[in-house]
Coordinates of C-alpha atoms (C1' of nucleotides) in Angstrom, one line a residue:
Chain A
M1 CA -0.2 -0.3 -0.1
K2 CA 0.8 3.7 -1.0
L3 CA 2.6 5.9 2.5
K4 CA -0.8 8.3 1.7
E5 CA -2.9 5.6 2.0
I6 CA -1.5 3.8 5.3
L7 CA -1.6 7.7 6.7
Q8 CA -5.2 8.9 5.5
K9 CA -6.4 5.5 6.9
Q10 CA -4.8 5.4 10.2
L11 CA -5.3 8.9 10.3
T12 CA -9.1 8.3 9.7
E13 CA -9.0 6.1 12.9
A14 CA -7.4 8.2 14.6
A15 CA -10.4 11.1 14.0
E16 CA -12.3 8.5 14.7
K17 CA -11.6 7.5 17.6
A18 CA -10.8 11.3 19.0
G19 CA -15.0 11.6 18.4
F20 CA -15.0 13.3 14.7
T21 CA -16.5 12.3 11.5
P22 CA -13.8 12.9 8.9
H23 CA -15.8 13.2 5.4
S24 CA -12.4 13.3 2.8
V25 CA -9.4 12.9 4.5
V26 CA -6.7 14.6 2.3
I27 CA -3.3 14.0 2.5
T28 CA -0.5 16.5 0.7
S29 CA 3.3 16.5 0.2
S30 CA 4.8 19.2 2.3
K31 CA 6.6 21.7 1.0
D32 CA 8.7 23.4 3.7
E33 CA 11.5 21.4 5.3
K34 CA 9.6 22.4 9.0
H35 CA 6.3 20.9 8.0
G36 CA 7.4 17.3 8.1
D37 CA 7.4 15.3 5.1
L38 CA 3.7 15.3 4.6
S39 CA 0.5 17.1 6.2
S40 CA -3.2 17.5 6.7
S41 CA -5.2 19.8 6.7
L42 CA -7.8 17.8 8.4
P43 CA -8.4 19.5 11.4
L44 CA -9.2 22.2 9.6
S45 CA -11.9 20.7 7.6
L46 CA -13.6 19.4 11.2
A47 CA -13.2 22.5 13.2
K48 CA -16.7 24.1 12.2
A49 CA -18.9 21.3 12.5
A50 CA -17.0 20.1 16.0
K51 CA -17.5 24.1 17.2
K52 CA -13.6 23.7 18.3
S53 CA -9.8 25.6 18.1
P54 CA -8.3 23.6 14.6
M55 CA -5.4 23.1 16.9
A56 CA -7.5 21.5 19.8
I57 CA -8.2 19.4 17.3
A58 CA -4.8 18.3 16.2
E59 CA -4.3 17.6 19.1
A60 CA -6.9 15.3 19.9
I61 CA -6.5 13.8 16.8
I62 CA -2.7 12.7 17.1
G63 CA -3.5 11.9 20.6
K64 CA -4.8 9.1 19.3
F65 CA -2.6 8.2 16.5
E66 CA -1.3 5.0 16.9
I67 CA 2.6 5.3 15.3
D68 CA 3.7 2.5 13.4
D69 CA 7.5 2.7 13.5
R70 CA 8.5 1.4 11.0
I71 CA 7.3 4.3 8.9
V72 CA 6.4 8.0 11.3
A73 CA 9.1 9.3 12.9
D74 CA 6.7 12.1 14.5
I75 CA 3.5 13.8 14.2
F76 CA 3.0 17.4 15.3
P77 CA 0.4 20.2 15.4
S78 CA 1.0 23.3 13.7
P79 CA -0.7 26.7 12.8
P80 CA -3.2 27.1 12.1
G81 CA -4.3 23.9 12.3
F82 CA -2.3 21.0 10.4
I83 CA -1.4 18.1 11.3
N84 CA 2.3 17.3 10.1
F85 CA 4.1 13.4 9.4
K86 CA 7.5 13.2 9.5
I87 CA 9.2 10.3 7.8
K88 CA 11.5 7.6 8.8
D89 CA 14.6 7.6 6.8
S90 CA 14.6 4.4 6.8
Y91 CA 11.2 4.2 5.2
F92 CA 12.3 6.2 2.0
Q93 CA 15.7 3.8 1.6
S94 CA 13.2 0.9 2.2
L95 CA 12.1 1.7 -1.7
V96 CA 15.2 1.6 -3.3
S97 CA 14.7 -2.6 -2.8
E98 CA 10.8 -2.6 -3.0
I99 CA 12.3 -0.5 -7.0
I100 CA 14.8 -2.8 -7.9
K101 CA 12.3 -5.3 -6.5
A102 CA 9.2 -4.4 -9.1
G103 CA 11.6 -3.8 -12.0
N104 CA 9.5 -2.8 -14.8
T105 CA 6.7 -3.4 -13.1
F106 CA 7.0 -0.7 -10.5
G107 CA 4.0 2.1 -11.2
Q108 CA 2.6 -0.2 -12.7
S109 CA -1.6 -1.4 -11.2
D110 CA -3.7 -3.7 -12.3
T111 CA -6.6 -1.3 -11.7
G112 CA -7.4 -2.5 -15.6
K113 CA -6.4 -5.9 -15.5
N114 CA -9.6 -7.9 -17.6
K115 CA -10.4 -4.8 -19.1
T116 CA -10.8 -3.7 -22.5
A117 CA -10.2 0.0 -23.4
N118 CA -11.0 1.2 -26.8
V119 CA -8.7 4.3 -27.9
E120 CA -9.7 6.4 -30.6
F121 CA -7.6 8.8 -32.3
V122 CA -5.8 10.5 -35.5
S123 CA -8.5 10.0 -37.4
A124 CA -7.6 11.8 -40.2
N125 CA -8.8 11.7 -43.7
P126 CA -6.4 10.8 -46.0
T127 CA -6.4 13.8 -48.0
G128 CA -2.7 14.6 -47.4
P129 CA 0.3 13.7 -45.1
L130 CA 0.3 14.4 -41.6
T131 CA 0.8 17.6 -40.1
I132 CA 1.8 18.9 -37.1
G133 CA -1.6 19.4 -36.4
H134 CA -2.8 16.0 -36.3
G135 CA 0.9 15.3 -34.4
R136 CA -0.6 16.1 -31.1
N137 CA -3.8 14.3 -31.5
A138 CA -1.4 11.4 -32.2
V139 CA 1.3 11.5 -29.3
I140 CA -1.4 12.1 -26.8
G141 CA -3.8 9.2 -28.4
D142 CA -0.4 6.9 -28.2
T143 CA 0.4 7.7 -25.3
V144 CA -2.9 7.9 -23.0
A145 CA -3.5 4.1 -24.5
N146 CA 0.1 3.1 -23.0
I147 CA -1.1 4.8 -19.9
L148 CA -3.6 2.6 -19.8
E149 CA -1.6 -0.4 -20.6
N150 CA 0.5 0.0 -17.6
H151 CA -2.4 -0.3 -15.7
G152 CA -3.0 -3.6 -17.2
Y153 CA -6.1 -2.6 -19.9
N154 CA -6.3 -4.8 -23.2
V155 CA -5.9 -1.6 -25.1
T156 CA -7.1 -1.3 -29.0
R157 CA -5.9 1.1 -30.6
E158 CA -8.1 2.3 -33.5
Y159 CA -8.0 5.1 -36.5
Y160 CA -11.8 5.7 -38.0
F161 CA -12.2 7.1 -41.6
N162 CA -13.8 8.0 -44.4
D163 CA -12.9 7.6 -47.8
A164 CA -16.3 8.6 -49.2
G165 CA -17.3 12.4 -48.6
R166 CA -16.7 15.5 -50.5
Q167 CA -13.6 15.9 -49.5
M168 CA -12.2 13.1 -50.7
R169 CA -13.9 13.5 -53.9
L170 CA -12.2 16.8 -54.3
L171 CA -9.4 14.9 -53.3
G172 CA -9.7 12.9 -56.4
Q173 CA -10.5 15.8 -58.7
S174 CA -7.7 17.6 -57.7
V175 CA -5.7 14.7 -58.8
E176 CA -7.6 14.3 -62.4
A177 CA -6.9 18.1 -62.8
R178 CA -3.1 17.6 -62.1
Y179 CA -2.9 14.7 -63.9
F180 CA -4.7 16.2 -67.1
E181 CA -2.4 19.3 -66.2
L182 CA 0.7 17.1 -67.1
L183 CA -1.2 15.8 -70.1
G184 CA -0.9 19.7 -71.6
K185 CA -4.7 20.1 -71.2
E186 CA -5.5 23.2 -69.5
I187 CA -8.7 22.1 -67.4
E188 CA -9.6 23.9 -64.2
F189 CA -8.9 23.4 -61.1
P190 CA -11.9 22.8 -58.6
E191 CA -13.1 25.2 -56.2
D192 CA -11.3 24.3 -52.6
G193 CA -9.5 21.6 -54.1
Y194 CA -6.2 20.5 -52.6
E195 CA -3.1 22.4 -53.8
G196 CA -0.6 20.5 -52.3
N197 CA 2.5 19.3 -54.3
Y198 CA 2.0 15.7 -53.1
I199 CA -1.2 15.7 -55.5
K200 CA 1.3 16.7 -58.7
E201 CA 3.4 14.0 -57.4
I202 CA 0.2 11.3 -57.3
A203 CA -0.6 12.7 -61.1
Q204 CA 3.0 11.7 -62.0
N205 CA 2.4 8.4 -60.8
I206 CA -0.2 7.4 -62.4
L207 CA 0.9 9.1 -65.7
D208 CA 3.7 6.6 -65.4
E209 CA 2.0 3.5 -64.4
H210 CA -0.7 3.9 -66.8
G211 CA 0.0 6.1 -69.5
K212 CA -1.8 8.8 -71.1
S213 CA -5.2 6.8 -71.7
L214 CA -7.4 7.6 -68.8
T215 CA -10.3 9.6 -68.8
P216 CA -11.7 11.8 -66.9
S217 CA -13.7 11.4 -63.9
D218 CA -11.8 7.7 -63.5
P219 CA -12.3 6.6 -60.3
L220 CA -8.8 5.7 -60.6
F221 CA -7.5 9.1 -59.5
K222 CA -9.3 8.8 -56.4
E223 CA -7.9 5.5 -55.2
K224 CA -4.5 5.8 -56.3
A225 CA -4.7 9.1 -54.3
E226 CA -6.2 7.7 -51.3
K227 CA -3.9 4.6 -51.2
T228 CA -0.4 6.8 -51.7
I229 CA -1.1 8.7 -48.8
F230 CA -2.7 6.2 -46.5
A231 CA 0.5 4.8 -46.9
D232 CA 2.2 7.6 -46.6
I233 CA 0.3 8.3 -43.2
E234 CA 1.2 4.9 -42.0
K235 CA 4.7 5.6 -42.5
S236 CA 4.8 9.0 -40.7
L237 CA 2.6 7.3 -37.4
V238 CA 5.5 4.3 -37.3
N239 CA 8.0 7.2 -37.6
L240 CA 6.9 8.5 -34.1
G241 CA 6.8 4.7 -32.7
I242 CA 2.8 4.5 -33.2
H243 CA 1.1 1.4 -34.9
F244 CA -2.8 1.1 -34.5
D245 CA -4.5 -2.3 -34.2
Q246 CA -7.6 -1.5 -36.1
F247 CA -8.7 1.0 -38.7
T248 CA -12.2 1.2 -39.2
N249 CA -13.5 2.8 -42.8
E250 CA -17.3 4.6 -42.2
K251 CA -18.3 2.8 -45.5
T252 CA -18.8 -0.4 -42.5
F253 CA -22.0 1.0 -41.5
Y254 CA -23.6 2.2 -44.3
E255 CA -22.6 -1.5 -45.7
N256 CA -23.6 -3.7 -42.8
G257 CA -26.9 -1.3 -42.6
D258 CA -26.5 -0.2 -39.3
I259 CA -27.0 3.3 -40.0
D260 CA -30.7 2.2 -41.2
R261 CA -31.0 0.9 -38.4
F262 CA -30.4 3.1 -35.9
L263 CA -32.2 6.1 -38.4
D264 CA -35.7 3.7 -37.9
E265 CA -34.8 3.6 -34.1
L266 CA -34.8 6.7 -33.8
K267 CA -37.6 7.4 -36.2
A268 CA -39.8 5.0 -33.9
K269 CA -38.8 7.7 -31.3
N270 CA -40.5 10.5 -33.1
L271 CA -37.0 11.8 -33.3
I272 CA -36.5 11.9 -36.6
Y273 CA -38.2 13.9 -39.2
E274 CA -37.9 15.7 -42.9
K275 CA -37.6 19.3 -43.3
D276 CA -36.6 21.6 -46.3
G277 CA -36.1 18.2 -48.2
A278 CA -33.0 17.5 -45.4
T279 CA -33.5 15.2 -42.5
W280 CA -33.3 16.4 -39.1
F281 CA -32.4 15.2 -35.6
R282 CA -34.4 16.6 -33.0
T283 CA -32.3 17.6 -30.4
T284 CA -34.3 20.0 -29.6
N285 CA -36.4 17.4 -27.5
L286 CA -33.3 16.5 -26.1
G287 CA -32.4 19.3 -24.4
K288 CA -30.2 20.9 -27.0
D289 CA -31.3 24.5 -28.9
Q290 CA -31.4 23.6 -32.4
D291 CA -32.1 20.4 -33.9
R292 CA -29.4 18.8 -36.2
V293 CA -29.1 18.3 -40.2
Y294 CA -29.0 14.3 -40.2
I295 CA -29.0 13.6 -43.9
K296 CA -28.5 16.6 -46.4
S297 CA -31.1 17.6 -49.2
T298 CA -28.8 16.3 -51.8
G299 CA -28.8 13.0 -50.0
E300 CA -25.8 13.0 -48.4
P301 CA -25.9 12.6 -44.4
T302 CA -23.5 14.5 -42.5
Y303 CA -21.1 13.3 -40.4
R304 CA -23.1 12.5 -36.9
V305 CA -24.8 9.6 -38.6
P306 CA -22.1 7.3 -39.7
D307 CA -20.2 8.9 -36.2
T308 CA -23.0 7.5 -33.9
A309 CA -23.0 4.6 -35.7
Y310 CA -19.5 3.8 -35.2
H311 CA -19.8 4.8 -31.4
R312 CA -22.9 2.2 -31.1
D313 CA -20.1 -0.3 -32.8
K314 CA -17.8 0.4 -30.3
I315 CA -20.0 0.0 -27.4
N316 CA -21.6 -3.0 -28.6
R317 CA -17.7 -4.3 -29.1
G318 CA -17.9 -4.6 -24.8
F319 CA -15.2 -2.3 -24.6
D320 CA -15.1 -1.2 -20.7
L321 CA -13.5 2.2 -22.0
I322 CA -14.3 4.3 -24.6
I323 CA -12.0 7.2 -25.6
D324 CA -12.0 9.9 -28.2
I325 CA -8.8 12.0 -28.8
F326 CA -10.7 15.0 -30.5
G327 CA -9.5 18.2 -31.5
A328 CA -11.2 21.7 -29.6
D329 CA -13.3 22.1 -33.2
H330 CA -15.2 19.1 -32.3
A331 CA -15.7 20.4 -29.2
D332 CA -19.6 21.4 -30.5
T333 CA -20.5 18.3 -32.1
Y334 CA -20.0 14.8 -30.2
P335 CA -22.3 15.9 -27.6
D336 CA -24.6 15.6 -30.4
V337 CA -23.5 11.6 -31.4
L338 CA -23.7 11.6 -26.8
L339 CA -27.0 12.4 -27.2
A340 CA -28.2 10.4 -30.0
L341 CA -26.7 7.2 -28.0
E342 CA -28.7 7.6 -25.0
A343 CA -31.9 8.3 -27.3
L344 CA -31.0 5.2 -28.4
G345 CA -30.8 3.4 -24.7
L346 CA -27.2 2.8 -24.8
K347 CA -25.2 3.6 -21.3
T348 CA -22.2 6.0 -22.5
D349 CA -20.6 6.5 -19.0
H350 CA -18.1 4.6 -20.3
I351 CA -17.1 6.5 -22.7
R352 CA -14.3 9.3 -22.5
I353 CA -13.6 12.4 -24.6
L354 CA -10.1 14.1 -24.6
L355 CA -10.3 17.4 -26.4
Y356 CA -7.0 19.4 -27.0
Q357 CA -6.7 22.7 -28.5
F358 CA -4.7 23.6 -31.5
V359 CA -1.0 24.0 -32.3
T360 CA -0.7 27.7 -33.3
L361 CA 2.5 27.5 -35.4
I362 CA 5.1 29.7 -35.8
R363 CA 7.5 30.7 -37.8
K364 CA 10.2 33.6 -37.9
G365 CA 8.3 35.1 -35.0
E366 CA 5.0 34.8 -37.0
K367 CA 2.1 32.9 -36.7
I368 CA 1.0 30.3 -39.7
K369 CA -2.4 29.2 -40.4
M370 CA -2.3 25.6 -40.9
S371 CA -4.6 24.7 -44.1
T372 CA -3.9 20.5 -45.8
R373 CA -6.5 22.3 -48.2
K374 CA -4.1 25.5 -49.6
A375 CA -1.0 23.1 -49.1
N376 CA 0.1 25.4 -46.3
F377 CA 1.7 22.8 -43.5
V378 CA 4.7 21.1 -41.8
T379 CA 4.4 17.7 -41.8
M380 CA 5.1 15.0 -39.0
D381 CA 7.8 13.8 -41.1
E382 CA 10.0 17.1 -42.2
L383 CA 9.6 17.7 -38.2
V384 CA 10.3 14.6 -36.7
D385 CA 13.5 14.1 -39.9
E386 CA 14.6 17.2 -38.0
V387 CA 14.7 16.7 -34.7
G388 CA 13.6 13.2 -34.2
A389 CA 10.6 11.7 -32.8
D390 CA 11.9 11.5 -29.1
V391 CA 11.8 15.2 -29.0
V392 CA 8.5 15.4 -31.5
R393 CA 6.8 13.7 -28.8
Y394 CA 8.0 15.1 -25.4
F395 CA 7.0 18.3 -27.5
F396 CA 3.5 17.4 -27.5
I397 CA 2.8 15.6 -24.2
M398 CA 5.0 17.9 -21.7
R399 CA 2.4 20.7 -21.3
G400 CA -1.8 20.1 -20.5
M401 CA -4.1 19.5 -23.9
N402 CA -5.9 22.0 -22.5
S403 CA -3.5 24.4 -23.0
H404 CA -3.4 26.2 -26.7
L405 CA 0.5 25.4 -27.7
N406 CA 2.8 27.3 -29.3
F407 CA 5.2 25.5 -31.5
D408 CA 7.9 27.6 -32.6
L409 CA 9.2 26.0 -35.1
D410 CA 12.7 27.9 -35.1
L411 CA 13.2 27.0 -31.8
A412 CA 12.3 23.6 -31.6
T413 CA 14.6 22.8 -35.0
D414 CA 17.7 25.5 -34.3
Q415 CA 17.7 24.5 -30.0
S416 CA 16.6 21.5 -30.1
E417 CA 19.6 20.6 -28.2
K418 CA 18.3 22.5 -25.2
N419 CA 15.2 20.6 -25.0
P420 CA 14.0 19.1 -21.7
V421 CA 13.9 15.8 -23.1
F422 CA 17.6 15.6 -23.5
Y423 CA 17.8 16.6 -19.6
L424 CA 15.5 14.1 -18.7
Q425 CA 17.2 11.6 -21.0
Y426 CA 20.6 12.6 -19.9
A427 CA 19.7 11.7 -16.4
H428 CA 19.2 7.9 -18.0
A429 CA 22.6 7.9 -19.9
R430 CA 24.5 9.8 -16.7
I431 CA 23.2 6.1 -14.3
C432 CA 23.9 4.0 -17.0
N433 CA 27.8 5.4 -17.8
I434 CA 28.0 5.3 -13.7
I435 CA 27.6 2.1 -13.9
K436 CA 29.5 0.8 -16.7
H437 CA 32.3 2.7 -15.9
G438 CA 31.9 1.1 -12.1
E439 CA 32.1 -2.6 -14.0
S440 CA 35.5 -1.4 -15.5
L441 CA 36.6 -0.8 -12.0
G442 CA 35.4 -4.1 -10.8
V443 CA 32.1 -2.8 -9.2
N444 CA 29.5 -5.2 -9.0
P445 CA 26.4 -3.5 -10.3
Q446 CA 24.4 -6.5 -8.5
A447 CA 26.0 -6.2 -5.1
H448 CA 24.4 -6.5 -1.7
F449 CA 24.0 -3.2 -0.4
D450 CA 22.8 -1.6 2.8
T451 CA 20.8 1.1 2.6
S452 CA 21.4 3.1 5.7
L453 CA 24.3 4.2 4.1
L454 CA 22.2 6.7 2.4
T455 CA 22.1 9.6 4.5
N456 CA 22.2 12.6 2.0
S457 CA 19.9 14.8 1.8
S458 CA 20.3 14.2 -1.9
E459 CA 20.1 10.9 -1.5
L460 CA 16.7 11.1 0.6
E461 CA 15.2 13.9 -1.5
L462 CA 16.1 11.5 -4.7
L463 CA 14.6 8.3 -2.6
K464 CA 11.4 10.6 -1.9
T465 CA 10.6 11.8 -5.5
A466 CA 11.0 7.6 -7.2
G467 CA 9.1 6.7 -4.4
K468 CA 5.9 8.4 -5.8
F469 CA 6.2 7.1 -9.3
P470 CA 2.9 4.4 -8.6
E471 CA 1.6 7.8 -6.9
I472 CA 1.6 10.0 -10.4
M473 CA 0.8 7.0 -12.5
D474 CA -2.2 5.9 -11.3
N475 CA -3.4 9.7 -11.2
A476 CA -2.7 9.8 -14.8
N477 CA -4.9 6.6 -15.0
E478 CA -7.6 8.7 -13.4
T479 CA -7.0 11.9 -14.9
L480 CA -5.6 10.8 -18.2
E481 CA -3.1 13.8 -18.6
P482 CA -0.2 12.9 -19.6
Q483 CA 1.7 15.6 -19.2
S484 CA 1.4 15.0 -15.3
V485 CA 3.9 12.2 -15.9
A486 CA 6.4 14.4 -18.1
N487 CA 6.3 16.4 -14.9
Y488 CA 7.5 14.0 -12.4
L489 CA 10.0 12.3 -14.5
Q490 CA 11.1 16.1 -15.4
N491 CA 11.6 16.4 -11.5
L492 CA 13.1 12.8 -10.8
A493 CA 16.1 13.9 -13.2
T494 CA 16.3 17.3 -10.8
K495 CA 16.7 15.6 -8.3
F496 CA 19.1 13.4 -9.6
H497 CA 21.2 15.9 -11.6
K498 CA 21.5 17.1 -8.3
F499 CA 22.6 14.1 -6.4
Y500 CA 24.9 13.6 -9.1
A501 CA 26.6 17.2 -8.2
E502 CA 26.4 16.1 -4.8
C503 CA 27.5 12.7 -4.3
R504 CA 29.8 10.7 -6.1
V505 CA 28.8 6.6 -6.7
L506 CA 32.1 5.5 -7.1
T507 CA 34.0 6.0 -4.3
D508 CA 36.7 4.1 -1.9
D509 CA 34.6 2.9 0.4
N510 CA 33.3 -0.5 -1.0
T511 CA 30.1 0.0 1.4
L512 CA 28.5 3.3 0.7
T513 CA 29.3 2.8 -3.2
S514 CA 27.1 -0.5 -3.2
A515 CA 24.6 1.6 -1.6
R516 CA 24.7 4.1 -4.4
I517 CA 25.1 2.2 -7.5
A518 CA 21.9 0.2 -5.4
L519 CA 20.3 3.7 -5.4
I520 CA 21.1 4.3 -9.1
N521 CA 19.9 1.5 -9.9
S522 CA 16.3 2.2 -9.0
V523 CA 16.1 5.6 -10.0
K524 CA 17.0 4.3 -13.8
I525 CA 14.1 2.0 -13.6
V526 CA 12.0 5.0 -12.8
L527 CA 13.3 6.5 -15.1
E528 CA 12.9 4.2 -17.6
N529 CA 9.3 2.3 -16.8
G530 CA 8.2 6.4 -16.9
L531 CA 9.9 7.4 -20.7
K532 CA 8.2 3.6 -22.2
V533 CA 4.9 5.0 -20.9
L534 CA 6.1 8.3 -23.3
G535 CA 7.2 6.1 -25.9
I536 CA 10.3 8.1 -25.6
S537 CA 13.6 6.2 -25.6
A538 CA 16.1 6.1 -22.7
P539 CA 19.7 6.1 -24.1
E540 CA 22.5 4.6 -22.7
R541 CA 24.7 7.4 -24.1
M542 CA 24.4 10.6 -25.0
Chain B
rG1 C1' -25.1 37.6 -30.7
rC2 C1' -24.6 32.2 -28.4
rC3 C1' -21.5 27.9 -26.5
rC4 C1' -16.1 25.4 -25.1
rA5 C1' -11.5 26.6 -23.9
rC6 C1' -7.2 29.3 -22.2
rA7 C1' -5.6 34.2 -19.8
rU8 C1' 0.2 32.8 -14.1
rA9 C1' 8.1 35.4 -14.6
rG10 C1' 10.5 39.5 -21.2
rC11 C1' 9.7 34.5 -24.0
rU12 C1' 7.2 29.3 -23.6
rC13 C1' 4.6 26.7 -19.8
rA14 C1' 4.0 23.7 -14.7
rG15 C1' 1.1 24.1 -10.3
rC16 C1' -5.5 23.5 -10.2
rA17 C1' -10.3 16.6 -5.6
rG18 C1' -9.0 24.8 -2.1
rG19 C1' -3.7 24.4 2.6
rA20 C1' 1.6 27.3 5.3
rU21 C1' 6.6 31.5 1.4
rA22 C1' 3.5 30.5 -6.6
rG23 C1' 7.7 26.9 -9.6
rA24 C1' 10.5 25.3 -13.9
rG25 C1' 13.0 26.1 -18.4
rC26 C1' 14.8 29.5 -22.5
rG27 C1' 16.8 34.5 -23.1
rA28 C1' 19.9 38.1 -19.0
rC29 C1' 23.9 38.1 -14.9
rU30 C1' 27.9 35.4 -11.0
rG31 C1' 30.4 30.9 -9.4
rC32 C1' 31.4 25.8 -10.6
rC33 C1' 35.0 20.4 -14.6
rU34 C1' 43.6 17.5 -12.2
rC35 C1' 37.4 14.0 -9.8
rC36 C1' 31.8 8.6 -12.2
rU37 C1' 29.3 12.5 -19.4
rA38 C1' 29.6 20.9 -17.8
rA39 C1' 23.3 18.1 -22.4
rG40 C1' 25.3 19.1 -15.4
rC41 C1' 25.0 22.1 -10.7
rA42 C1' 24.9 26.6 -7.3
rG43 C1' 23.6 31.0 -7.1
rU44 C1' 21.1 36.6 -9.0
rA45 C1' 17.6 39.3 -11.5
rG46 C1' 12.5 39.0 -12.7
rG47 C1' 5.4 38.1 -10.1
rC48 C1' -1.3 42.7 -7.6
rC49 C1' -1.4 34.4 -10.9
rA50 C1' -5.9 39.1 -16.9
rG51 C1' -9.6 43.3 -13.6
rA52 C1' -13.6 43.0 -10.3
rG53 C1' -16.7 40.6 -6.8
rG54 C1' -18.3 36.1 -4.1
rU55 C1' -18.3 31.8 -1.3
rU56 C1' -14.3 29.9 2.5
rC57 C1' -10.4 29.6 8.8
rG58 C1' -7.8 30.0 3.6
rA59 C1' -8.1 31.3 -3.6
rA60 C1' -3.6 31.1 -8.8
rU61 C1' -7.1 26.6 -7.9
rC62 C1' -14.2 27.2 -6.8
rC63 C1' -18.4 30.8 -8.0
rU64 C1' -20.2 35.4 -11.1
rC65 C1' -19.3 39.8 -13.9
rU66 C1' -15.9 42.2 -17.1
rU67 C1' -11.8 42.0 -20.6
rG68 C1' -8.6 39.6 -24.5
rU69 C1' -6.7 34.7 -27.0
rG70 C1' -8.1 30.1 -29.8
rG71 C1' -11.7 27.2 -31.3
rG72 C1' -17.1 26.2 -32.5
rC73 C1' -22.7 27.8 -33.6
rA74 C1' -23.1 25.3 -41.9
rC75 C1' -27.6 20.5 -45.6
rC76 C1' -18.0 21.0 -44.2
rA77 C1' -15.4 16.9 -41.2

RNA sequence: GCCCACAUAGCUCAGCAGGAUAGAGCGACUGCCUCCUAAGCAGUAGGCCAGAGGUUCGAAUCCUCUUGUGGGCACCA
């Protein structure tokens, strides 16, 4: 059991014995040494109901607290009414063995054991290369999936796409126009067509493979474009270390009748009606301020229709947890899908939508407006080639997804050596180097060790931080906010670098050397486990 | 106009199931390699946590309003 949980339980018991009825007992890490290692503001929250001074309550609770002398060195009150715990050094020292024993399972949990999760992300239609805009989605999705796996979930990474629809039709027309352009025929480029160079390349490939014989509106234009672009997207994802388990095509739900079925069901519930030649979903009956179009007057369904069928399919597949990673532009649309699912009598509690804010791309101090159609974008491949997948992944994960992050291209490329990810990886590389160096001096990294020798404050600080990893991972599992893991690792690296500056690992004192080797071994394990979750490499040399 | 997010150091951002003195990186300035990698460490400067109210013993964190930024409000996805 984790330290905080143990104390929480004991503190609750003590409060009850003292005659109080505690509701939520919160224990936090103390910022100041003179407040011990951990603190609780329980007395302050009890004061009002108990009509007693917080300090008196603190004293009363402390009087009933049963000290576990393997863990707690001291418990004492401080104004205006905190209860502080001083934890024994021996407890922190014992973490070394605990971490080493757990190895790559340290930080894992079984909260998701025998459960399945589906994470849908990227889901970009194959109209162009994967851009930096998609990058944030891709990295968040993959990392969230990693976090769930870390907690025992069996995760399906899924990519949902649509190769019918207006976007794809325009894509085909754009390729077609470029093809005939290559043949010297001046034909009008479609309005809102895709202007990127990749379109010309595809047209050229078609010309090389099939000659000049193609006629206008040949389906091959679109098919070839889709195939080429999809292969390209998949490659870009692999470059980022991302692999999908399943690709689901929207078309499926037309072909298998799911869409007709659910439309009929809604119709039976009188939630669908016809107006102005279109078919509407009566969302005003479900608490919305306006109805939504389901099928346009052209006969084409809007995205809501297949999306709803798709989500119903995911629900029917029986996942315990369904996660969608959406950009802020979807903020207004997914509620319609959830509404429809609920109207169909489905439970949606286990669906979690993670919205991330858009990335603002900055080059030479100016904002760039990205558009796939206008070919105004920076591809993931370009970025990964320049700075490497580790930097890209870290950059997208180090900030909360609710922040509108600025991606300064010049900073990311020119100053990539100063990127915080290196700071973190450097800690790992340093540890590896020390161990290796030690071995060359005849130090056995697996030797018996006595952690009671780890008494330097930088050693204890390092241990305290390393020991928090499981708690951080639990929290990440609940909030699904990957940046907390990145921030934690940054903090751990700081503690390590400080330790490195203050303590030599390889010394003349063999017993001390063995203890410190064990210490850095445990830190290495935490760094590796954490970096693995972030999908970032842990280099042995830098 | 309506809805959702965001506003914290010069810049990029952490911190937010309310807790004691608000942090990091970059940039600026000082020191530290005869010693396991200086991609590091130590230190200085830099803040009315957008503004105004409110809840509370206690607010950067929760609520309301104002201002500003991004995104949505389409028979685009």
